[in-house]
Coordinates of C-alpha atoms and ligand atoms in Angstrom, one line a residue:
M201 CA -14.1 126.7 98.3
R202 CA -10.5 126.0 99.6
T203 CA -8.9 122.9 100.9
D204 CA -5.4 121.4 101.0
V205 CA -5.9 118.2 99.0
V206 CA -8.6 117.3 96.5
I207 CA -8.9 113.6 95.6
V208 CA -10.9 112.8 92.5
G209 CA -12.6 109.4 92.9
A210 CA -13.6 107.3 96.0
G211 CA -12.3 104.0 94.9
A212 CA -9.9 102.1 97.2
A213 CA -6.9 104.1 96.0
G214 CA -8.7 107.5 96.5
L215 CA -9.9 106.5 100.0
L216 CA -6.4 105.3 101.0
A217 CA -5.0 108.6 99.7
A218 CA -7.6 110.5 101.7
V219 CA -6.7 108.7 105.0
A220 CA -3.0 109.1 104.4
A221 CA -3.3 112.8 103.6
R222 CA -5.5 113.5 106.6
R223 CA -2.9 111.6 108.8
L224 CA -0.3 114.0 107.5
G225 CA -2.4 116.9 108.7
H226 CA -4.1 118.1 105.5
E227 CA -7.6 119.1 105.0
V228 CA -9.0 116.7 102.4
L229 CA -12.0 116.7 100.0
V230 CA -12.9 113.6 98.0
V231 CA -15.2 114.1 95.1
E232 CA -16.9 111.1 93.7
R233 CA -19.0 111.0 90.5
T234 CA -21.4 108.2 91.5
A235 CA -23.7 107.8 94.6
S236 CA -21.4 105.0 96.0
V237 CA -17.9 104.5 97.2
G238 CA -15.3 101.7 96.6
S239 CA -16.0 101.3 92.9
V240 CA -15.4 97.7 91.7
T241 CA -13.1 96.9 94.6
A242 CA -16.0 97.0 97.1
D243 CA -17.4 93.7 95.7
S244 CA -14.2 92.1 94.5
D245 CA -11.7 89.6 96.0
G246 CA -9.6 92.7 96.8
H247 CA -6.4 90.8 96.2
L248 CA -3.3 92.9 96.6
W249 CA 0.0 91.7 95.1
M250 CA 2.5 93.2 97.6
P251 CA 6.0 91.8 97.2
G252 CA 8.2 91.9 100.3
N253 CA 5.3 92.2 102.6
D254 CA 5.8 91.5 106.3
L255 CA 3.8 88.3 106.3
M256 CA 6.4 86.6 104.0
G257 CA 8.9 84.3 105.6
R258 CA 6.3 83.3 108.2
G259 CA 3.7 80.5 108.4
G260 CA 5.3 78.5 105.6
T261 CA 5.5 81.3 103.1
P262 CA 8.9 82.0 101.4
S263 CA 11.0 85.0 102.3
D264 CA 11.0 87.9 99.8
S265 CA 12.8 91.1 99.0
A266 CA 12.2 94.1 96.8
D267 CA 15.1 93.2 94.7
E268 CA 13.8 89.7 94.0
A269 CA 10.4 91.2 93.1
L270 CA 12.0 93.7 90.8
G271 CA 14.1 91.1 89.0
Y272 CA 10.9 89.0 88.5
L273 CA 8.9 92.0 87.1
N274 CA 11.7 93.0 84.7
G275 CA 12.1 89.4 83.6
L276 CA 8.5 89.2 82.6
T277 CA 8.7 92.3 80.4
A278 CA 11.6 94.7 80.1
P279 CA 10.8 98.2 81.2
A280 CA 10.0 100.5 78.3
D281 CA 12.2 103.3 79.5
E282 CA 14.1 104.7 82.5
M283 CA 10.9 106.2 84.0
M284 CA 9.2 102.8 83.8
A285 CA 12.2 101.2 85.5
A286 CA 12.1 103.8 88.2
R287 CA 8.4 103.3 88.8
R288 CA 8.8 99.5 89.1
A289 CA 11.6 100.0 91.6
A290 CA 9.5 102.4 93.6
F291 CA 6.6 100.0 93.5
T292 CA 8.6 97.0 94.7
R293 CA 10.2 99.1 97.5
T294 CA 7.0 100.7 98.7
A295 CA 4.5 97.8 98.5
A296 CA 5.6 96.5 101.9
V297 CA 5.4 100.0 103.4
V298 CA 1.8 100.4 102.3
G299 CA 1.1 96.9 103.7
R300 CA 2.7 98.1 107.0
W301 CA 0.7 101.3 106.9
L302 CA -2.6 99.5 106.4
V303 CA -1.7 97.2 109.4
S304 CA -0.7 100.2 111.5
S305 CA -4.1 101.7 110.6
R306 CA -5.6 98.5 112.1
I307 CA -6.6 97.1 108.7
G308 CA -5.6 93.5 109.1
L309 CA -4.1 91.7 106.1
E310 CA -3.7 88.0 105.4
V311 CA -2.0 85.9 102.8
V312 CA -4.2 84.2 100.2
K313 CA -2.9 80.8 100.9
G314 CA -1.4 78.7 98.2
L315 CA -1.7 81.4 95.5
P316 CA 1.5 81.6 93.5
D317 CA 2.8 84.4 91.3
C318 CA 1.4 84.2 87.7
R319 CA 4.7 83.0 86.3
P320 CA 5.9 80.7 89.1
A321 CA 8.8 79.2 87.2
S322 CA 10.4 82.6 86.4
D323 CA 13.4 84.0 88.3
G324 CA 12.3 85.8 91.5
A325 CA 8.8 84.3 91.5
K326 CA 7.3 83.1 94.7
S327 CA 5.2 80.0 95.3
Q328 CA 2.8 82.0 97.6
G329 CA 2.7 84.9 100.0
R330 CA 2.8 88.0 97.7
T331 CA -1.0 88.1 97.3
L332 CA -2.7 89.5 100.3
R333 CA -6.3 90.4 101.2
A334 CA -8.0 92.4 103.9
K335 CA -9.3 90.6 106.9
A336 CA -12.9 91.1 108.1
P337 CA -13.6 94.6 109.5
T338 CA -13.2 95.1 113.2
A339 CA -16.3 97.4 113.3
R340 CA -19.3 98.2 111.1
L341 CA -19.9 101.3 109.1
D342 CA -23.0 103.2 110.1
D343 CA -25.9 101.9 108.0
D344 CA -26.1 105.0 105.8
W345 CA -22.6 104.6 104.6
A346 CA -22.7 100.8 104.6
G347 CA -25.5 101.2 102.0
R348 CA -23.3 103.2 99.8
L349 CA -20.6 100.6 99.3
R350 CA -20.9 99.7 95.6
T351 CA -22.1 96.2 94.7
S352 CA -20.7 94.7 91.6
R353 CA -22.7 94.6 88.3
D354 CA -20.6 91.6 87.4
A355 CA -21.2 89.5 90.5
E356 CA -18.9 86.9 88.8
S357 CA -21.0 84.1 90.3
P358 CA -18.6 83.7 93.2
G359 CA -20.2 80.3 94.0
L360 CA -21.7 79.0 97.1
L361 CA -18.5 78.2 98.9
T362 CA -17.2 81.8 98.4
R363 CA -20.4 83.3 99.6
L364 CA -20.4 81.0 102.6
R365 CA -16.8 81.9 103.4
R366 CA -17.7 85.5 103.1
G367 CA -20.6 85.0 105.4
F368 CA -18.4 83.5 108.1
R369 CA -15.8 86.3 107.7
D370 CA -18.3 89.0 108.8
G371 CA -22.0 89.2 109.4
A372 CA -22.5 91.5 106.4
A373 CA -21.0 89.0 104.0
L374 CA -18.5 91.6 102.7
S375 CA -15.9 90.5 100.2
A376 CA -12.3 91.1 101.1
G377 CA -12.4 94.1 98.7
G378 CA -15.5 95.3 100.5
A379 CA -13.7 94.9 103.9
L380 CA -10.7 97.0 102.6
V381 CA -13.0 99.7 101.3
S382 CA -15.3 99.7 104.3
E383 CA -12.3 100.0 106.7
L384 CA -10.7 102.8 104.7
L385 CA -14.0 104.6 104.5
R386 CA -14.5 104.3 108.2
R387 CA -11.1 105.8 108.9
A388 CA -11.6 108.6 106.3
L389 CA -14.9 109.6 107.8
G390 CA -13.6 109.2 111.4
S391 CA -10.6 111.4 110.7
G392 CA -12.6 114.3 109.2
V393 CA -12.2 113.7 105.4
E394 CA -15.0 115.3 103.5
I395 CA -16.6 113.2 100.8
W396 CA -19.0 114.5 98.2
L397 CA -21.0 111.9 96.4
E398 CA -22.7 112.5 93.0
S399 CA -20.2 115.2 92.4
P400 CA -18.1 114.6 89.3
M401 CA -15.0 116.7 88.6
T402 CA -15.7 118.3 85.2
E403 CA -12.4 120.0 84.7
L404 CA -9.1 121.0 86.4
L405 CA -8.5 124.6 87.4
V406 CA -5.3 125.6 85.8
A407 CA -3.3 128.8 86.3
D408 CA 0.1 129.5 84.5
G409 CA 0.4 125.8 83.7
A410 CA -0.1 124.7 87.3
V411 CA -3.2 122.8 88.6
T412 CA -4.8 124.8 91.4
G413 CA -8.0 122.8 91.9
V414 CA -11.0 121.3 90.3
R415 CA -14.4 122.3 89.0
V416 CA -17.2 120.0 90.4
D417 CA -20.7 119.5 89.2
R418 CA -23.0 119.5 92.2
E419 CA -26.7 119.5 92.5
E420 CA -26.7 123.2 93.5
G421 CA -24.5 124.0 90.5
D422 CA -20.8 124.2 89.6
V423 CA -18.3 124.6 92.5
E424 CA -14.7 125.6 92.1
V425 CA -12.5 123.9 94.7
H426 CA -9.0 125.3 95.2
A427 CA -6.4 122.9 96.5
E428 CA -3.5 124.4 98.3
R429 CA -1.3 121.3 98.1
G430 CA -2.5 119.5 95.0
V431 CA -5.0 117.3 93.2
L432 CA -4.8 113.5 93.0
L433 CA -6.6 111.9 90.1
A434 CA -7.9 108.5 91.4
C435 CA -10.8 108.5 88.9
G436 CA -9.9 105.3 87.0
G437 CA -9.6 104.6 83.3
F438 CA -12.0 104.6 80.3
E439 CA -13.5 101.2 80.3
A440 CA -17.1 102.5 80.1
D441 CA -16.5 104.9 77.2
A442 CA -17.3 103.3 73.8
E443 CA -15.5 106.0 71.7
L444 CA -12.3 105.9 73.8
R445 CA -12.3 102.1 73.7
K446 CA -12.6 102.2 69.9
Q447 CA -9.9 104.8 69.6
H448 CA -7.3 103.1 71.8
L449 CA -8.0 99.4 72.6
P450 CA -7.4 96.6 70.0
G451 CA -10.5 95.8 68.0
P452 CA -13.1 94.5 68.1
T453 CA -14.1 95.8 71.5
S454 CA -17.3 96.7 73.3
V455 CA -18.2 98.3 76.6
S456 CA -20.5 95.3 77.2
W457 CA -17.5 93.0 77.4
S458 CA -16.1 94.9 80.4
V459 CA -16.7 93.8 84.0
G460 CA -14.9 97.0 85.1
G461 CA -16.2 100.2 86.6
D462 CA -18.2 103.0 85.0
N463 CA -15.1 105.1 84.5
D464 CA -15.4 107.2 81.3
G465 CA -12.0 108.7 80.8
A466 CA -12.2 111.7 83.1
A467 CA -8.4 111.5 83.7
L468 CA -7.7 111.6 80.0
R469 CA -9.9 114.7 79.6
A470 CA -8.2 116.4 82.5
G471 CA -4.8 115.5 81.1
A472 CA -5.6 117.1 77.8
Q473 CA -6.0 120.4 79.6
V474 CA -2.4 120.4 80.8
D475 CA -0.7 118.7 77.8
A476 CA -0.2 115.5 79.8
A477 CA 1.6 112.6 78.2
L478 CA -0.4 109.4 77.7
A479 CA 0.9 105.8 77.4
E480 CA -0.1 102.1 77.3
L481 CA -3.6 103.1 76.0
D482 CA -4.0 99.8 74.1
R483 CA -3.7 97.8 77.3
A484 CA -6.4 96.6 79.7
W485 CA -6.7 94.2 82.6
W486 CA -8.0 91.6 80.2
T487 CA -10.2 88.8 81.5
P488 CA -12.1 86.4 79.3
V489 CA -15.9 86.8 79.6
L490 CA -19.1 85.3 78.3
L491 CA -22.2 87.4 77.7
A492 CA -25.5 86.6 79.3
D493 CA -28.5 88.8 79.1
G494 CA -26.3 91.6 77.7
S495 CA -23.8 91.6 80.5
A496 CA -20.3 90.2 80.8
H497 CA -19.4 87.5 83.3
R498 CA -15.8 86.4 83.9
V499 CA -14.9 82.9 82.8
D500 CA -12.1 82.1 85.2
V501 CA -12.5 78.7 86.8
A502 CA -14.6 77.4 83.9
R503 CA -11.8 77.9 81.4
V504 CA -9.2 76.1 83.6
A505 CA -11.4 73.2 84.7
P506 CA -11.0 69.8 83.1
H507 CA -13.4 68.6 80.4
G508 CA -13.4 71.8 78.6
M509 CA -11.3 73.5 75.9
I510 CA -11.2 76.8 74.0
V511 CA -11.1 76.9 70.2
D512 CA -11.1 79.5 67.5
I513 CA -13.6 79.7 64.6
A514 CA -11.6 77.0 62.8
G515 CA -12.2 74.7 65.7
D516 CA -8.5 74.8 66.7
R517 CA -7.1 75.2 70.2
Y518 CA -4.5 78.0 70.2
F519 CA -3.4 78.7 73.7
N520 CA -3.2 77.4 77.2
E521 CA -6.7 78.1 78.5
A522 CA -5.4 78.3 82.1
E523 CA -3.3 81.4 81.4
P524 CA -3.8 84.3 83.8
G525 CA -6.5 86.6 82.5
V526 CA -4.3 89.4 81.1
W527 CA -2.3 87.0 79.0
A528 CA -5.4 85.1 77.9
G529 CA -7.0 88.3 76.6
Q530 CA -3.8 89.2 74.8
R531 CA -3.6 85.8 73.1
M532 CA -7.2 86.1 71.9
Y533 CA -6.4 89.4 70.2
E534 CA -3.0 88.2 68.8
H535 CA -4.5 85.1 67.4
N536 CA -7.4 87.0 65.9
R537 CA -5.0 88.7 63.5
G538 CA -4.6 85.4 61.6
Q539 CA -7.7 83.3 62.5
R540 CA -10.9 84.6 64.0
S541 CA -10.7 84.1 67.7
V542 CA -12.8 87.1 68.9
P543 CA -15.0 85.5 70.1
S544 CA -13.6 82.1 70.9
F545 CA -15.6 79.2 72.0
L546 CA -15.4 77.3 75.3
V547 CA -16.5 73.7 74.5
M548 CA -17.4 71.5 77.5
D549 CA -18.8 68.1 78.1
K550 CA -21.4 66.8 80.5
R551 CA -19.0 66.6 83.5
H552 CA -17.8 70.1 83.2
R553 CA -21.3 71.5 83.2
K554 CA -22.3 69.3 86.1
Q555 CA -19.4 70.4 88.3
H556 CA -18.7 74.0 87.5
D557 CA -20.6 77.3 87.5
L558 CA -20.5 79.1 84.2
G559 CA -21.0 82.8 84.4
P560 CA -24.5 83.3 85.9
W561 CA -25.5 79.6 85.3
P562 CA -25.0 77.4 88.3
A563 CA -23.3 74.0 87.9
G564 CA -25.7 71.4 86.7
S565 CA -28.3 73.8 85.5
S566 CA -29.8 73.8 82.0
P567 CA -30.9 77.5 81.6
K568 CA -33.8 77.4 79.2
A569 CA -33.8 81.1 78.3
A570 CA -30.0 81.3 77.7
I571 CA -30.3 78.2 75.4
E572 CA -33.2 79.6 73.5
A573 CA -31.3 82.9 73.1
G574 CA -28.3 81.0 71.7
E575 CA -26.1 82.3 74.5
L576 CA -25.4 78.8 75.7
V577 CA -25.5 75.9 73.2
R578 CA -26.3 72.4 74.2
A579 CA -25.9 69.5 71.7
A580 CA -26.0 65.7 71.6
T581 CA -22.9 65.5 69.5
L582 CA -19.8 67.6 68.8
Q583 CA -20.9 67.9 65.2
E584 CA -24.2 69.4 66.3
L585 CA -22.4 71.7 68.7
A586 CA -20.1 72.9 65.9
E587 CA -23.1 73.8 63.9
G588 CA -24.8 75.6 66.8
L589 CA -21.7 77.7 67.5
S590 CA -20.8 78.2 63.7
V591 CA -17.4 76.6 64.3
D592 CA -15.7 74.5 61.6
R593 CA -16.9 71.0 62.2
A594 CA -13.9 69.0 61.1
G595 CA -11.6 71.3 63.0
L596 CA -13.5 70.9 66.2
L597 CA -13.7 67.1 65.9
G598 CA -10.0 66.9 65.2
S599 CA -9.2 69.2 68.1
A600 CA -11.4 67.1 70.4
V601 CA -9.6 63.9 69.4
A602 CA -6.2 65.4 69.9
F603 CA -7.2 67.0 73.2
N604 CA -8.7 63.8 74.6
Q605 CA -5.4 62.0 73.9
L606 CA -3.5 64.7 75.8
A607 CA -6.0 64.4 78.6
K608 CA -5.5 60.6 78.7
R609 CA -1.7 61.1 79.0
G610 CA -2.2 63.9 81.5
R611 CA 0.2 66.1 79.6
D612 CA -0.7 69.0 77.3
T613 CA 2.3 68.8 75.0
D614 CA 0.7 71.5 72.8
F615 CA 0.2 74.4 75.2
R616 CA 1.4 73.0 78.6
R617 CA -2.0 73.5 80.3
G618 CA -1.7 72.3 83.9
D619 CA 2.1 72.4 84.0
S620 CA 2.6 75.5 86.1
A621 CA 1.8 75.9 89.8
W622 CA -0.5 78.8 88.8
D623 CA -2.6 76.5 86.5
K624 CA -2.7 73.8 89.2
H625 CA -4.0 76.3 91.8
F626 CA -7.2 76.8 89.8
G627 CA -7.6 73.2 88.6
D628 CA -9.5 70.3 90.1
P629 CA -7.3 68.9 93.0
L630 CA -9.1 65.5 92.8
L631 CA -7.4 64.9 89.4
R632 CA -4.0 63.7 90.4
R633 CA -2.2 63.5 87.0
N634 CA -3.2 66.9 85.7
P635 CA -5.8 69.0 87.6
C636 CA -6.6 71.0 84.5
L637 CA -7.0 68.3 81.9
G638 CA -9.9 66.0 81.3
A639 CA -11.4 64.6 78.1
V640 CA -14.3 66.3 76.3
D641 CA -16.2 63.2 75.3
R642 CA -19.4 62.8 77.3
Q643 CA -22.6 64.0 75.9
P644 CA -24.4 66.3 76.1
F645 CA -21.8 68.8 74.9
W646 CA -22.0 72.5 75.7
G647 CA -20.6 75.6 74.1
V648 CA -20.4 79.3 74.9
R649 CA -18.8 82.3 73.1
V650 CA -15.9 83.8 75.0
Y651 CA -14.8 87.4 74.5
P652 CA -11.6 89.3 75.5
G653 CA -13.3 91.3 78.3
D654 CA -11.6 93.5 80.8
A655 CA -11.7 94.4 84.5
G656 CA -10.7 98.0 83.6
T657 CA -8.3 99.7 81.3
A658 CA -4.5 99.9 82.0
G659 CA -3.4 102.9 80.0
G660 CA -3.6 106.5 81.0
L661 CA -1.6 109.5 82.1
V662 CA 2.2 109.1 82.3
I663 CA 3.3 109.5 85.9
D664 CA 6.8 109.3 87.4
E665 CA 7.9 107.3 90.4
R666 CA 6.5 110.2 92.6
S667 CA 3.1 109.7 90.9
R668 CA 3.4 113.2 89.4
V669 CA 1.6 113.7 86.1
L670 CA 4.1 114.4 83.3
R671 CA 3.7 116.6 80.3
T672 CA 4.5 115.5 76.8
D673 CA 7.9 117.3 77.2
G674 CA 8.6 115.1 80.3
T675 CA 8.3 117.8 82.9
P676 CA 5.9 117.4 85.8
V677 CA 2.6 119.3 85.9
P678 CA 2.8 121.3 89.1
G679 CA -0.1 120.5 91.5
L680 CA -1.2 117.2 89.7
W681 CA -0.7 113.6 90.7
A682 CA -2.4 110.4 89.4
C683 CA -2.7 106.8 90.4
G684 CA -4.3 103.4 89.4
G685 CA -6.5 103.3 86.4
A686 CA -6.0 107.0 85.7
A687 CA -2.3 106.4 85.1
A688 CA -0.4 104.2 82.6
T689 CA 0.4 100.8 84.1
C690 CA 4.0 100.2 85.0
F691 CA 3.7 96.5 84.3
G692 CA 4.0 96.7 80.5
G693 CA 1.3 94.3 79.7
A694 CA 2.4 91.6 82.2
Q695 CA 0.3 90.2 85.0
P696 CA 2.9 89.5 87.7
G697 CA 0.5 88.3 90.3
D698 CA -3.1 88.3 91.3
G699 CA -3.9 91.7 92.8
A700 CA -1.2 93.7 90.9
A701 CA -3.7 96.3 89.5
L702 CA -5.1 97.2 92.9
A703 CA -1.8 97.0 94.7
A704 CA -0.2 99.4 92.1
A705 CA -3.1 101.8 92.5
L706 CA -2.7 101.9 96.3
V707 CA 1.1 102.3 96.1
E708 CA 0.9 105.1 93.6
A709 CA -1.8 106.8 95.6
F710 CA 0.3 106.5 98.8
R711 CA 3.5 107.8 97.1
G712 CA 1.6 110.7 95.5
I713 CA 0.2 111.9 98.9
I714 CA 3.6 111.6 100.6
D715 CA 5.2 113.5 97.7
L716 CA 2.7 116.3 97.8
S717 CA 3.5 116.5 101.5
D718 CA 7.2 116.9 100.6
Q719 CA 8.1 113.8 102.6
L720 CA 8.9 111.3 99.9
D721 CA 12.6 111.8 99.8
R722 CA 12.8 111.0 103.5
I723 CA 10.9 107.8 103.0
D724 CA 12.9 106.8 99.9
E725 CA 16.2 107.4 101.7
A726 CA 15.0 105.1 104.6
L727 CA 14.1 102.4 102.0
A728 CA 17.3 102.7 100.0
Ligands
LIG910 C1 -14.9 92.4 89.4 C2 -13.5 92.9 89.5 C3 -12.7 92.4 90.4 C4 -11.4 92.9 90.6 N1 -10.6 92.3 91.5 C5 -9.3 92.7 91.6 C6 -8.4 92.2 92.6 O1 -8.8 91.3 93.3 N2 -7.2 92.7 92.6 C7 -6.7 93.6 91.8 O2 -5.5 94.0 91.8 N3 -7.5 94.2 90.9 C8 -8.8 93.8 90.8 N4 -9.6 94.4 89.9 C9 -9.2 95.6 89.2 C10 -9.1 96.7 90.2 O3 -10.3 96.8 90.9 C11 -8.8 98.1 89.5 O4 -7.6 98.0 88.9 C12 -8.8 99.2 90.6 O5 -10.1 99.3 91.1 C13 -8.4 100.5 90.0 O6 -8.5 101.4 91.1 P1 -8.8 102.9 90.8 O7 -8.9 103.5 92.1 O8 -7.8 103.4 89.8 O9 -10.2 103.0 90.0 P2 -11.6 102.7 90.6 O10 -11.5 101.7 91.7 O11 -12.5 102.4 89.5 O12 -12.1 104.1 91.2 C14 -12.3 105.2 90.4 C15 -13.4 106.1 91.1 O13 -13.4 107.3 90.5 C16 -14.8 107.7 90.3 N5 -14.8 108.7 89.2 C17 -14.7 108.5 87.8 N6 -14.7 109.7 87.2 C18 -14.9 110.6 88.1 C19 -15.1 112.0 88.0 N7 -15.1 112.7 86.8 N8 -15.2 112.7 89.2 C20 -15.2 112.1 90.4 N9 -15.1 110.8 90.5 C21 -14.9 110.0 89.4 C22 -15.5 106.4 89.9 O14 -16.8 106.5 90.1 C23 -14.8 105.5 90.9 O15 -15.5 105.5 92.2 C24 -10.9 93.9 89.8 C25 -11.8 94.5 88.9 C26 -13.1 94.0 88.7 C27 -14.0 94.7 87.8

């Protein structure tokens, strides 16, 4: 079979690429391994960190520019090399263009109000406005395709309020990520993009070092698809592959700690066929999780909320529990080199449990099965809790005394929890002095093990600022582009803002399609 462009993977980035390629007049085939579209984005918040977007400078949000965003990014971590610097510059210049393109495609975007960048005190950071999300869809997908939007296996207990809000946003209770995916899918189908589900790419077709298409495993047998213009790998990372995790991620690690997709490293296997360079393989979009019934659940609000603290096996606090997820995961691994902190332990008192959901366990619940299984520990005293969690007793008691004094003063002089606008955003607004600090002193006490989970891996194929896949000798592989989880992140282990992973995936997909259409120079000149 022949087509112009083959896109491997029907996540948000693959779908955006498909719509963009079709708009540029190409025939497009999307091949998707699973029976559903949208991957994890379809049931996520779908936050997009898009600096310089057109909504900034309006409605109380600060103004922004690509230069400010680039300064902020490079201040967080220096770019590893010139290529990384060029990719970051391309990202900050193009994010607003992609936002504009979505709006011109009638996919409404809105600011996530009050959400600051992850390091709000750094130069070039913004107090709000860079994180966007899709508005509710303007029309419904037909029922057959609507049923193929992936639902999350994490279901991160979004809480009643979030569910209610979603319910009001649209009748189908789609998340903002679901809205984005459903709108992109509707446009893809409406414009004539062909989508094959349950059709994994098994290998690239390569001739004289150039990629000419893909081999696809279909029910009726193997199909060779030749792509006249090129192939875009939008097939994610390797979070679901135990061997690759063991080989590349810091240890210990487990597939069961991931709330990411089912991606099994297809991009790495494809890259090996063309001697592609790999980078950042030890990085992931870390997010602390707890385990319940064998699956991972994010611990976001629960670790920031007052009346709780995280300790290592010695019972000591060792970081600001309110850190953005990527940094929190890194701290857990760094600290683990000296003192066991994988897993760590979230210790809570009665008020915490009463007020906050914890993984799958609603606020105020006392889940019998989880307690019996030892997943959640309940104890009358901190001594008993330490025993139940196998944490050093004296260490935990000492930490609780120190923490409670800090809470009383409203100032975490040890780790500065609650100091930054980011921390405050996720804290309890009713606590005036410090929305993230409250003593851990009311019985019963509760404890749960917390692991450095992930929402997908962040390393992969080295791409340039055109999203072309590069060989180990630095030259581009003709005919091959990659984006998102398939490619190495350009953020170098930093989490600049909520929605950076997805925004980068969309921008890279967009730039790749424009490049394979030979129009990127024109766009870049206009942006210069
Ligand atoms: C619960 C959750 C919430 C998140 N929320 C956000 C957020 O709000 N903002 C943000 O920035 N990031 C978020 N992330 C991370 C973000 O979703 C990912 O970074 C993003 O989805 C990566 O996009 P991608 O297109 O590269 O990969 P994916 O979205 O995973 O898409 C890859 C697609 O390729 C398919 N595929 C894999 N192998 C093959 C093959 N061999 N052949 C054909 N198809 C294949 C997969 O089935 C999948 O459909 C979240 C992650 C999780 C888990």
